[in-house]
CSV table of C-alpha atoms in Angstrom, one decimal:
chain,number,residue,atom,x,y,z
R,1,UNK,CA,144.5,144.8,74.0
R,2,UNK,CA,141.7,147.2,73.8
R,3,UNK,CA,139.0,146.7,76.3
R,4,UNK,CA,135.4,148.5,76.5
R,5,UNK,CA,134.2,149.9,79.6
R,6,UNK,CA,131.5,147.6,81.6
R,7,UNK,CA,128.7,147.2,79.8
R,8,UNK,CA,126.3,147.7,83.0
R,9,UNK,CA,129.0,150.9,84.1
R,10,UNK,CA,128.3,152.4,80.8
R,11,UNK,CA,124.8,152.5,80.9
R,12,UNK,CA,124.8,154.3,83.9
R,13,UNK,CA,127.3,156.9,82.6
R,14,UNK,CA,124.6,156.8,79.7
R,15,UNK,CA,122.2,157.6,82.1
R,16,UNK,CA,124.0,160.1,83.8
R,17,UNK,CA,124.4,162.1,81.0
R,18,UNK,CA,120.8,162.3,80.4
R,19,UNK,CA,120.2,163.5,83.8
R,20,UNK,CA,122.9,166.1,83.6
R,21,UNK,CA,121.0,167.5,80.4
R,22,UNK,CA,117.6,167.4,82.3
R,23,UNK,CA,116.2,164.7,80.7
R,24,UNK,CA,113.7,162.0,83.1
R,25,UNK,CA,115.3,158.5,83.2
R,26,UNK,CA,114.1,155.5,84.9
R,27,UNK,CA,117.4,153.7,85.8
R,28,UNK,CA,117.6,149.9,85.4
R,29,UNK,CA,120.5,149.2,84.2
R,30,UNK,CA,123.2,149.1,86.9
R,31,UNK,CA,123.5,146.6,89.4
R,32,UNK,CA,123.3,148.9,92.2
R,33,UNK,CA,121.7,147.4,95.6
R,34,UNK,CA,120.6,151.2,96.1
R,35,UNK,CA,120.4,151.2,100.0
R,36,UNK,CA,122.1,153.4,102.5
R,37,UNK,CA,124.9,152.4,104.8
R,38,UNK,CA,123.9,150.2,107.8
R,39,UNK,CA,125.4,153.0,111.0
R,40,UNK,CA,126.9,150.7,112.7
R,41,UNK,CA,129.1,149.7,110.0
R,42,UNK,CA,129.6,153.1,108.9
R,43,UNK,CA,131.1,153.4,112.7
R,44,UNK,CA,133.2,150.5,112.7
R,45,UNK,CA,135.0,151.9,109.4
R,46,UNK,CA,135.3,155.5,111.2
R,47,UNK,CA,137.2,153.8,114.1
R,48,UNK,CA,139.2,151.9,111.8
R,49,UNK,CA,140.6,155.2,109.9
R,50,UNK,CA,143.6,154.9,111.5
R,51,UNK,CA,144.9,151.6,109.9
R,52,UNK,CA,147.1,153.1,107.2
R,53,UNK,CA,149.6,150.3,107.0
R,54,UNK,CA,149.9,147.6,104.9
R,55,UNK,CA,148.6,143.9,105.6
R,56,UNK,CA,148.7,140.4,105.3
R,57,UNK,CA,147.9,139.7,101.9
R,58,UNK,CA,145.7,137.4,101.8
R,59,UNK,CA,143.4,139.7,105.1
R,60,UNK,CA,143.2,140.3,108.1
R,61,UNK,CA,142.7,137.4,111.1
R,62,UNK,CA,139.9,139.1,112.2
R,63,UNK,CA,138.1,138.8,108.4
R,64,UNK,CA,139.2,136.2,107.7
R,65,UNK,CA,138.1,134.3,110.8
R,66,UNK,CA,134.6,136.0,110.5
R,67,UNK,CA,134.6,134.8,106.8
R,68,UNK,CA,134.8,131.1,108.1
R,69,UNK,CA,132.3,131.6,110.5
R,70,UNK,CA,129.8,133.0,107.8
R,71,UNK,CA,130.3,129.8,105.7
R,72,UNK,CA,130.0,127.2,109.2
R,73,UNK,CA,126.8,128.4,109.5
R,74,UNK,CA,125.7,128.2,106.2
R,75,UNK,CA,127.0,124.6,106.4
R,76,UNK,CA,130.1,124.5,105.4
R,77,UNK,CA,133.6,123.7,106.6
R,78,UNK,CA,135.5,126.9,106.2
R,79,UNK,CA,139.6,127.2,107.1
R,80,UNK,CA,140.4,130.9,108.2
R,81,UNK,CA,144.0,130.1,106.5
R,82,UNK,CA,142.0,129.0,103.2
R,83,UNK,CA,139.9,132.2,102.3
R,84,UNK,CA,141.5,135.0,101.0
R,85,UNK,CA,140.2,138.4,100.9
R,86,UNK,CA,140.4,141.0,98.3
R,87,UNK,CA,138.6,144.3,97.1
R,88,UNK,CA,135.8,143.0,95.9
R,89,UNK,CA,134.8,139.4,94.8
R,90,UNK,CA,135.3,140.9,91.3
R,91,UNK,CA,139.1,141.4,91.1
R,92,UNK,CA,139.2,137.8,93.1
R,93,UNK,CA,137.7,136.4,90.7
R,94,UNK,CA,140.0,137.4,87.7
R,95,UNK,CA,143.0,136.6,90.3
R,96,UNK,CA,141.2,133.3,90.5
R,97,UNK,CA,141.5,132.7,86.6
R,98,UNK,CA,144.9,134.6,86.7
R,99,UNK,CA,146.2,131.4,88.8
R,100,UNK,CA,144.2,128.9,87.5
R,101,UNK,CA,144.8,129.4,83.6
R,102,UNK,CA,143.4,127.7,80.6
R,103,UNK,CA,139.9,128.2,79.4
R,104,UNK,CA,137.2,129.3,81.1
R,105,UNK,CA,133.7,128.0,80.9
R,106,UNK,CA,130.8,130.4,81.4
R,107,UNK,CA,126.7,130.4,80.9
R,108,UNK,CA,125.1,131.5,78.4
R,109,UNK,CA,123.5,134.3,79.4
R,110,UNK,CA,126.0,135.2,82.2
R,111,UNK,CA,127.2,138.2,84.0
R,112,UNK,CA,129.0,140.2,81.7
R,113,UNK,CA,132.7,140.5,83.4
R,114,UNK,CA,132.7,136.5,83.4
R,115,UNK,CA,133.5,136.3,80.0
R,116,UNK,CA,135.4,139.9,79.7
R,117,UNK,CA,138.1,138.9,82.2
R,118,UNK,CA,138.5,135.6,80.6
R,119,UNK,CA,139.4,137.8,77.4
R,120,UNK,CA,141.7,139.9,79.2
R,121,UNK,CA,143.6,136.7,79.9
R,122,UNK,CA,144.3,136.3,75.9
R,123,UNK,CA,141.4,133.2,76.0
R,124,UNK,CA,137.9,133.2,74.6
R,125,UNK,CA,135.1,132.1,77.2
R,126,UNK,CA,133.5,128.9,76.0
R,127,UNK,CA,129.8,129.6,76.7
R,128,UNK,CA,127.7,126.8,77.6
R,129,UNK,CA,123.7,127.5,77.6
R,130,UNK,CA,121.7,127.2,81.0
R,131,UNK,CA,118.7,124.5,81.3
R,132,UNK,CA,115.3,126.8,80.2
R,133,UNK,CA,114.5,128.5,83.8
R,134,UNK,CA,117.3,127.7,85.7
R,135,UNK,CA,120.6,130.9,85.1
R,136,UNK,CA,123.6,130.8,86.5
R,137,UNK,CA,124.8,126.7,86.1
R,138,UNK,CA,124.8,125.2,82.3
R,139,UNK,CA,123.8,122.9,81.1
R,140,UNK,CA,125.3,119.3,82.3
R,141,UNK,CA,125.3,117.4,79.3
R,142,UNK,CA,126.0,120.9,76.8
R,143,UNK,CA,128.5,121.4,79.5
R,144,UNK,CA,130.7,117.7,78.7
R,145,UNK,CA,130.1,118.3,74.9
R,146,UNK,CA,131.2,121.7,74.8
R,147,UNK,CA,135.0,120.9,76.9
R,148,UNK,CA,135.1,117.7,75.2
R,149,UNK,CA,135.0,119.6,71.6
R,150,UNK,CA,137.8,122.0,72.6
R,151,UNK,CA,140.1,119.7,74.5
R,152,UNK,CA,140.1,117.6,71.0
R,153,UNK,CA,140.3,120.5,69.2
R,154,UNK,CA,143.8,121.2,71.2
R,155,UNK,CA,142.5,123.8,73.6
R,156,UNK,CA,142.9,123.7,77.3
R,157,UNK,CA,139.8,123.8,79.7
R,158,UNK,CA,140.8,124.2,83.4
R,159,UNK,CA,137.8,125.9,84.9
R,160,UNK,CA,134.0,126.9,85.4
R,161,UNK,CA,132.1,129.6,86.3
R,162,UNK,CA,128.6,129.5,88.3
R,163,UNK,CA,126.7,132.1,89.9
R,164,UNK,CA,124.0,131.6,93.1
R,165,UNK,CA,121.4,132.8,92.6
R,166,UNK,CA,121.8,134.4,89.4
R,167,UNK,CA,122.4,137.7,87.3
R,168,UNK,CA,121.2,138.2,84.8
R,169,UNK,CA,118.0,136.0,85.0
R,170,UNK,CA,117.2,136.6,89.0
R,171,UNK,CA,116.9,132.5,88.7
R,172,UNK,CA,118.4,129.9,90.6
R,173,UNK,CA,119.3,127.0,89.7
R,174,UNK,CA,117.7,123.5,90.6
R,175,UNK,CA,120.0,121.1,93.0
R,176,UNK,CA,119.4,118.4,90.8
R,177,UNK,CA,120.9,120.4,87.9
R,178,UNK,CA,123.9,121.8,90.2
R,179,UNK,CA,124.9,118.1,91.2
R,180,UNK,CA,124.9,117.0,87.4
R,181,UNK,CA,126.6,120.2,86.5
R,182,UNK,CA,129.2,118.5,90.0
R,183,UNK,CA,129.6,115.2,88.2
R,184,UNK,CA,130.4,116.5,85.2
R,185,UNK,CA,133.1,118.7,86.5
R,186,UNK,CA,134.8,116.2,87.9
R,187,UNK,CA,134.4,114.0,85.4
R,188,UNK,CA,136.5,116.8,83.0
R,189,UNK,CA,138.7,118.0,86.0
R,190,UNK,CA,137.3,121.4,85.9
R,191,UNK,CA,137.9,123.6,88.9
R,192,UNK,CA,134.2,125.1,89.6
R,193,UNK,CA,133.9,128.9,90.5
R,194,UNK,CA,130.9,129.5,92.8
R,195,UNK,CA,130.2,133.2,92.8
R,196,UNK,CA,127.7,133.7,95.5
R,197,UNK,CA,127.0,137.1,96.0
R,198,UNK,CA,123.7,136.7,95.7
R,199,UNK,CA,123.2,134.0,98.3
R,200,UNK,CA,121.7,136.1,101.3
R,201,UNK,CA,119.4,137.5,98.6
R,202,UNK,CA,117.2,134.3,97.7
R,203,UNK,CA,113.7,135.1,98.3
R,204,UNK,CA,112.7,132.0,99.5
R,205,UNK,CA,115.2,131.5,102.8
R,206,UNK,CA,113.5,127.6,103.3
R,207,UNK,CA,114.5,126.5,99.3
R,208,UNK,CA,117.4,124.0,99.6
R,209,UNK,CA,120.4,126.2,98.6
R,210,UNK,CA,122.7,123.9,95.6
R,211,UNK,CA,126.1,124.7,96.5
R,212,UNK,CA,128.0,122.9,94.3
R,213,UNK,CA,130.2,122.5,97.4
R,214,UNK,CA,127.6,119.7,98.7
R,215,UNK,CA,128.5,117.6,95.3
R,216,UNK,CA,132.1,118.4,94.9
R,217,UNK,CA,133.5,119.9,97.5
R,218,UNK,CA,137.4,118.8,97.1
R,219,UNK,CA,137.5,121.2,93.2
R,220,UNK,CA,135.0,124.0,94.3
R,221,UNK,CA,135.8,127.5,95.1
R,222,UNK,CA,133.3,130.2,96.4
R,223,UNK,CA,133.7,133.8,96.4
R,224,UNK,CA,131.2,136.5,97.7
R,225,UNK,CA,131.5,140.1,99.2
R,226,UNK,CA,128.9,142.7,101.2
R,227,UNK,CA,128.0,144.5,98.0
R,228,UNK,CA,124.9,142.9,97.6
R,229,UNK,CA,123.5,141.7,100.4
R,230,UNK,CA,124.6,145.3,102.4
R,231,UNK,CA,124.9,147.6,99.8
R,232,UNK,CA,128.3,147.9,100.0
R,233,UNK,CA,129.9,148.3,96.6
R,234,UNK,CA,131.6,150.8,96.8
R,235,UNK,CA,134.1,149.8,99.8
R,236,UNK,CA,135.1,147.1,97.8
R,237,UNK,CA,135.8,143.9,100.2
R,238,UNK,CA,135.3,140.4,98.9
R,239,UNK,CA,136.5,136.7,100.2
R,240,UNK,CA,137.1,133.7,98.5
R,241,UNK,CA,137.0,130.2,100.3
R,242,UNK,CA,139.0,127.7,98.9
R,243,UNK,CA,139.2,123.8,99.6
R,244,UNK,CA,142.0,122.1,101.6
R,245,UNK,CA,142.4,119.7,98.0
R,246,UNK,CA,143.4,123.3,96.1
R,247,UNK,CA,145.7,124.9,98.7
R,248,UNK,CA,148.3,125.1,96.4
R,249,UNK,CA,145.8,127.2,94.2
R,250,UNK,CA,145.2,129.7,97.3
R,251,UNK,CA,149.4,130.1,97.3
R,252,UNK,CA,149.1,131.0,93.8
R,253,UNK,CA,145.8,133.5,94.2
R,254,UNK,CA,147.7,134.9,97.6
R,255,UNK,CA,150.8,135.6,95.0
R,256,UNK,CA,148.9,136.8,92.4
R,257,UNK,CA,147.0,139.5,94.6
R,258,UNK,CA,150.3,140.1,95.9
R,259,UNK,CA,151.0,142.0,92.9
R,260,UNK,CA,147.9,143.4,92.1
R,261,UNK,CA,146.6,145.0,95.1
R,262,UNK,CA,149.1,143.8,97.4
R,263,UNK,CA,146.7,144.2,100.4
R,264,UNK,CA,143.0,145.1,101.0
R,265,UNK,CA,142.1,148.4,102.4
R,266,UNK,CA,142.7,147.8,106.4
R,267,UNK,CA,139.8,150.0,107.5
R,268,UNK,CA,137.5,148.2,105.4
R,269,UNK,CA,138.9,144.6,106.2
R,270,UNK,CA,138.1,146.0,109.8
R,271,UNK,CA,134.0,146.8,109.5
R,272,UNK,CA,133.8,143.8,107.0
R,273,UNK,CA,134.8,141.3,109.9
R,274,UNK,CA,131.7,142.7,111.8
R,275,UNK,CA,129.5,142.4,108.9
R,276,UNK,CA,130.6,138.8,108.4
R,277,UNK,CA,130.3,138.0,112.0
R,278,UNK,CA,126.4,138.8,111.4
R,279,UNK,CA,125.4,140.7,114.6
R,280,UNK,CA,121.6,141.2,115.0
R,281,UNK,CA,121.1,144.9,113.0
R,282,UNK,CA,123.3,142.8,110.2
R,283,UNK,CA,120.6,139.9,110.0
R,284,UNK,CA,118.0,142.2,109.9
R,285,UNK,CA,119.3,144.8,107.2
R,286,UNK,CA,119.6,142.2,105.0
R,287,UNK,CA,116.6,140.7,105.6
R,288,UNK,CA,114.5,143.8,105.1
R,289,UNK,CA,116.7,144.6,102.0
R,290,UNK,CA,115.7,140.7,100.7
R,291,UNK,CA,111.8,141.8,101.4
R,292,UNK,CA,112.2,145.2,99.5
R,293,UNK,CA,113.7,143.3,96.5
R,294,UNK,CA,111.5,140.4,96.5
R,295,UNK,CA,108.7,142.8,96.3
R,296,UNK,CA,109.9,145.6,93.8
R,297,UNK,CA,111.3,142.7,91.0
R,298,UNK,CA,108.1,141.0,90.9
R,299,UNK,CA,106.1,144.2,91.0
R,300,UNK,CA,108.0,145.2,88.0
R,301,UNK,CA,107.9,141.5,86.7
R,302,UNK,CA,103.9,142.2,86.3
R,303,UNK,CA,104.4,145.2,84.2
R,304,UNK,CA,106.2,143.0,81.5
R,305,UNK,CA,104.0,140.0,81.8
R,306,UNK,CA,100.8,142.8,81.1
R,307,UNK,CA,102.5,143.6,78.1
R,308,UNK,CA,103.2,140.1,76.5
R,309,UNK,CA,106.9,139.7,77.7
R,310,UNK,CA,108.2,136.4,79.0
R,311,UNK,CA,109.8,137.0,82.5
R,312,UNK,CA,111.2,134.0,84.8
R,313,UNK,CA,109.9,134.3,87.8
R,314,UNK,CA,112.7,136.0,90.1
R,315,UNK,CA,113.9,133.9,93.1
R,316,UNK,CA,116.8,136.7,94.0
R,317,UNK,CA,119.2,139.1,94.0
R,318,UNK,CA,116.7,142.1,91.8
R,319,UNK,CA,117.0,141.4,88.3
R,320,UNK,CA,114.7,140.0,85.9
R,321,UNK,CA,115.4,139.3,82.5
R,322,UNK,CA,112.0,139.7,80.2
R,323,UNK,CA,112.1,137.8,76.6
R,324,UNK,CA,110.2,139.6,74.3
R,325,UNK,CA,110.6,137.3,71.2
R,326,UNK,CA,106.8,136.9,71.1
R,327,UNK,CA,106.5,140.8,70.5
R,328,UNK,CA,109.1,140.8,68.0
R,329,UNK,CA,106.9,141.7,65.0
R,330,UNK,CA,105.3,144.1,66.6
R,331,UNK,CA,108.8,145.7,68.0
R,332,UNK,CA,110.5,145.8,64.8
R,333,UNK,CA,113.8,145.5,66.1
R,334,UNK,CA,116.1,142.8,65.3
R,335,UNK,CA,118.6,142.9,68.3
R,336,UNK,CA,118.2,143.4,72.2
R,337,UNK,CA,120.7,146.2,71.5
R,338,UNK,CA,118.6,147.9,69.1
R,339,UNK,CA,115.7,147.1,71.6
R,340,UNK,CA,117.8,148.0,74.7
R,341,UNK,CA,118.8,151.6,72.8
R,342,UNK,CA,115.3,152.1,71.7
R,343,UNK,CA,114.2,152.4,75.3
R,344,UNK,CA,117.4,154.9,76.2
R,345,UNK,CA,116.8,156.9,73.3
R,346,UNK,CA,112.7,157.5,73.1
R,347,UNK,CA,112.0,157.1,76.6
R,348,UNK,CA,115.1,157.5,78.5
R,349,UNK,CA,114.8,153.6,80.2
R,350,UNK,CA,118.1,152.4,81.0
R,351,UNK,CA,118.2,148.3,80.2
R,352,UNK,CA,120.9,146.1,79.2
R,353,UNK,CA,121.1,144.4,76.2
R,354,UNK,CA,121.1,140.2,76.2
R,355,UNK,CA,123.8,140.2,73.7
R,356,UNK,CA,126.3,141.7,76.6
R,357,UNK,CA,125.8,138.7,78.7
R,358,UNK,CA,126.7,136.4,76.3
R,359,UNK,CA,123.2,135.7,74.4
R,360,UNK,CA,122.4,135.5,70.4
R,361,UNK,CA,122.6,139.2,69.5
R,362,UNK,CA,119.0,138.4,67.6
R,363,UNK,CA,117.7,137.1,70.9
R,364,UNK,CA,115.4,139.9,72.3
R,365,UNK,CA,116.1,139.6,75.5
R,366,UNK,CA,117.1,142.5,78.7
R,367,UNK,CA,118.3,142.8,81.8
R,368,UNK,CA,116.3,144.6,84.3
R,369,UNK,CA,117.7,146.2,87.6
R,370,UNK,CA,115.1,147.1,90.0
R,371,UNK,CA,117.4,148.2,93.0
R,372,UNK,CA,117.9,152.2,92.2
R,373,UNK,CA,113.8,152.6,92.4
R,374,UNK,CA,113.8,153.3,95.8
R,375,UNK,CA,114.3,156.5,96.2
R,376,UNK,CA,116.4,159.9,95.8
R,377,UNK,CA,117.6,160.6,98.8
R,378,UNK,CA,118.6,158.0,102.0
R,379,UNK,CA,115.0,159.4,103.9
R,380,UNK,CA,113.4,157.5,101.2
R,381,UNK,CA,115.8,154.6,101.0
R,382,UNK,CA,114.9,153.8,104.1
R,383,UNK,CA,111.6,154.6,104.1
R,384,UNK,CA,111.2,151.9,101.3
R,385,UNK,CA,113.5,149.6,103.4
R,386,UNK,CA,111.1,149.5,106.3
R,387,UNK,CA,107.6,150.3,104.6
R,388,UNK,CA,105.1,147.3,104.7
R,389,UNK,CA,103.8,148.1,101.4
R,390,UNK,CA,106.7,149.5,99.3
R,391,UNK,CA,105.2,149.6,96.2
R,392,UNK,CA,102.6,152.1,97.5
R,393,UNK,CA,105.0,154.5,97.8
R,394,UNK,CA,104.6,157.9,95.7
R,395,UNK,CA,108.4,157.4,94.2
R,396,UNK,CA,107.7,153.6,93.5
R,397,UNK,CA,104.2,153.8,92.3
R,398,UNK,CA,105.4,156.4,89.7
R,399,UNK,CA,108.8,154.8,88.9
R,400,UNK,CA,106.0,151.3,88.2
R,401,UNK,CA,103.4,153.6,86.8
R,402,UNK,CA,106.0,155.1,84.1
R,403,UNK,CA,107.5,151.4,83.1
R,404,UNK,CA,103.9,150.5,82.0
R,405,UNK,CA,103.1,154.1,80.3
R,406,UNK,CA,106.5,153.1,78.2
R,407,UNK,CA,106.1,149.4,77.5
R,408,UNK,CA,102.4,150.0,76.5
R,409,UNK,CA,103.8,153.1,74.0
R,410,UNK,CA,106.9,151.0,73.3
R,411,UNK,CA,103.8,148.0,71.6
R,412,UNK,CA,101.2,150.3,71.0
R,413,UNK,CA,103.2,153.0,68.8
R,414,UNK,CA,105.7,150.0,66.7
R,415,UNK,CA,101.9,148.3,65.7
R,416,UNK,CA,101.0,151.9,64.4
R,417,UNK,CA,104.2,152.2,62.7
R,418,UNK,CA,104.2,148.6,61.6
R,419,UNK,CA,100.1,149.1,60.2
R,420,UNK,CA,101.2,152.6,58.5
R,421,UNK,CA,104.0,150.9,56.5
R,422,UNK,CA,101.7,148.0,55.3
């Protein structure tokens, strides 16, 4: 089977390039949470350098006992010897579907490996559109239409996929939606998927977070990892927390990590059971990182509402995801790729399409990443991290000040082209 690189991966090699040739970019494409390494994690991995062996497959005690104690005080009942770990929630996840099987429901628009791994399993994702305003959950009632067309059409349907606050839309889904999206499940036997990796990121720490392990918890899974919420993607540690009703699913994800990566890196395992066990310089990293995104995504939200864009208002992670439909005859463009590559090519912006998270290729609609503004160098990471007005920083203001130059040229300079041709 052939398989193209990551959409959101290939961007940023796209960007790359166009760096390497000396060319200005603004990057906000990749998914990067852009902030430097907490110390005192970086020192609990130093000590743990010397763990070269192999390990339980399915982590560590220590992780996975720090996991559970993450999730109790989030509210929920959490069995050290029911969450597996793994490196990254991303390779969990396609473990997940590995040992689940059968088709895999995802929202329309989603995050793009959602429907990619589900292809790499020889299945086609059945996409189901989210309610207008809420991402990451779809639709209840499209939801029971949709599985109940493919099981009579002789397909099997064994599983959903949600995400927590989510990407791509930076929205997050109502609890009154996530319950019906519950009932439904169960209703149709689906196993629900809860990728939360966003969770620590919601903007608003008082909203009433819908996990749809509230409504059902005996068929939901939930997976998350410190790539977000602690910038950690590149160490690559993830857990998943399974119910006691689907411990025969966790023997089947413990056997089929067993031959994937057999164990997770020990080292890492080792300063991700601090993390989880969320000393005080943990709690407040993250919340200083939540701040900095809260207030870069809807800076940059403002910049695409001044220009006519539609752009849900972001309640997480540091996405947003404009619609520019009402500009359409003034973009001349027919596709959010051709949109998306008109912005790489003229003016060197880095966006992803709509169409690679599962959206009508005619829908013009992008994906915005706001986390690699911050600055060039850690000094100015961190100065952004702790600054009390962010955005009036001289690398934010101009990376701001240079998305409206370009969104204003972007409208301004297709009506010119569009009043020439008439």
């Amino acid at each position: 089977m052939s398989v193209a690189i990551s959409a959101t991966l290939a961007a940023n090699e796209a960007l790359d390039h166009r760096r390497r040739m000396g060319l200005p970019v603004l990057p906000l494409a990749f998914g990067e949470a852009g902030l430097p390494v907490l110390p005192s994690l970086e020192r609990q991995l130093g000590t743990a350098a010397g763990r070269g062996a192999y390990g339980p497959v399915a982590g560590s005690t220590d992780l996975r006992t720090a996991a559970a104690g993450y999730w109790h005080r989030r509210g929920l009942p959490a069995d050290p010897g029911l969450i597996v770990a793994g490196p990254g929630s991303k390779p969990l996840l396609y473990g997940l579907l590995l040992a689940i099987g059968g088709g895999v429901v995802v929202p329309r628009p989603s995050w793009v490996s959602y429907a990619a791994q589900t292809r790499l399993m020889g299945a086609e994702p059945i996409f189901v559109a989210t309610p207008p305003g809420e991402g990451g959950v779809p639709d209840p009632d499209a939801l029971r239409a949709a599985v109940t067309l493919e099981r009579a059409a002789g397909r099997a349907v064994s599983c959903l996929v949600v995400t927590l606050p989510d990407n791509p839309t930076g929205t997050l889904a109502r609890p009154e939606t996530v319950r019906r999206m519950c009932e439904a499940a169960r209703e149709l036997d689906l196993i629900i998927i809860a990728d939360q990796i966003y969770r620590d990121l919601v903007f608003d720490q008082n909203t009433d977070f819908p996990c749809p392990a509230r409504y059902a918890p005996e068929r939901t899974v939930i997976t998350t990892a410190l790539s977000k919420n602690l910038a950690l993607g590149g160490w690559r540690i993830g857990v998943a927390l399974l119910p006691e009703a689907l411990s025969g699913l966790r023997d089947r994800l413990v056997g089929v990590a067993s031959e994937i990566w057999s164990s997770t890196s020990g080292p890492t395992q080792q300063a991700a059971a601090y993390a989880f066990a969320e000393p005080p310089e943990v709690v407040e990293r993250v919340a200083a990182s939540r701040r900095l995104h809260e207030t870069i995504a809807r800076a940059m939200a403002e910049r695409f509402t001044a220009v006519g864009a539609r752009v849900p208002r972001p309640q997480g992670g540091f996405y947003l995801y404009p619609d520019f439909e009402d500009l359409r005859e003034r973009l001349g463009v027919d596709t959010s790729a051709e949109l998306s590559a008109l912005l790489l090519d003229r003016y060197g912006v880095g966006v992803l399409p709509g169409s690679a998270f599962g959206d009508a290729p005619g829908a013009l609609r992008l994906r915005v990443a706001i986390s690699l503004l911050y600055g060039e160098t850690d000094e100015q990471r961190l100065t952004a991290l702790t600054s009390p007005d962010p955005v009036g920083l001289p690398w934010i203001a101009a990376a701001l000040d240079r998305a409206t130059e370009v969104l204003t040229d972007l409208t301004s300079s297709c009506e010119e082209r569009i009043a020439v041709t008439a």
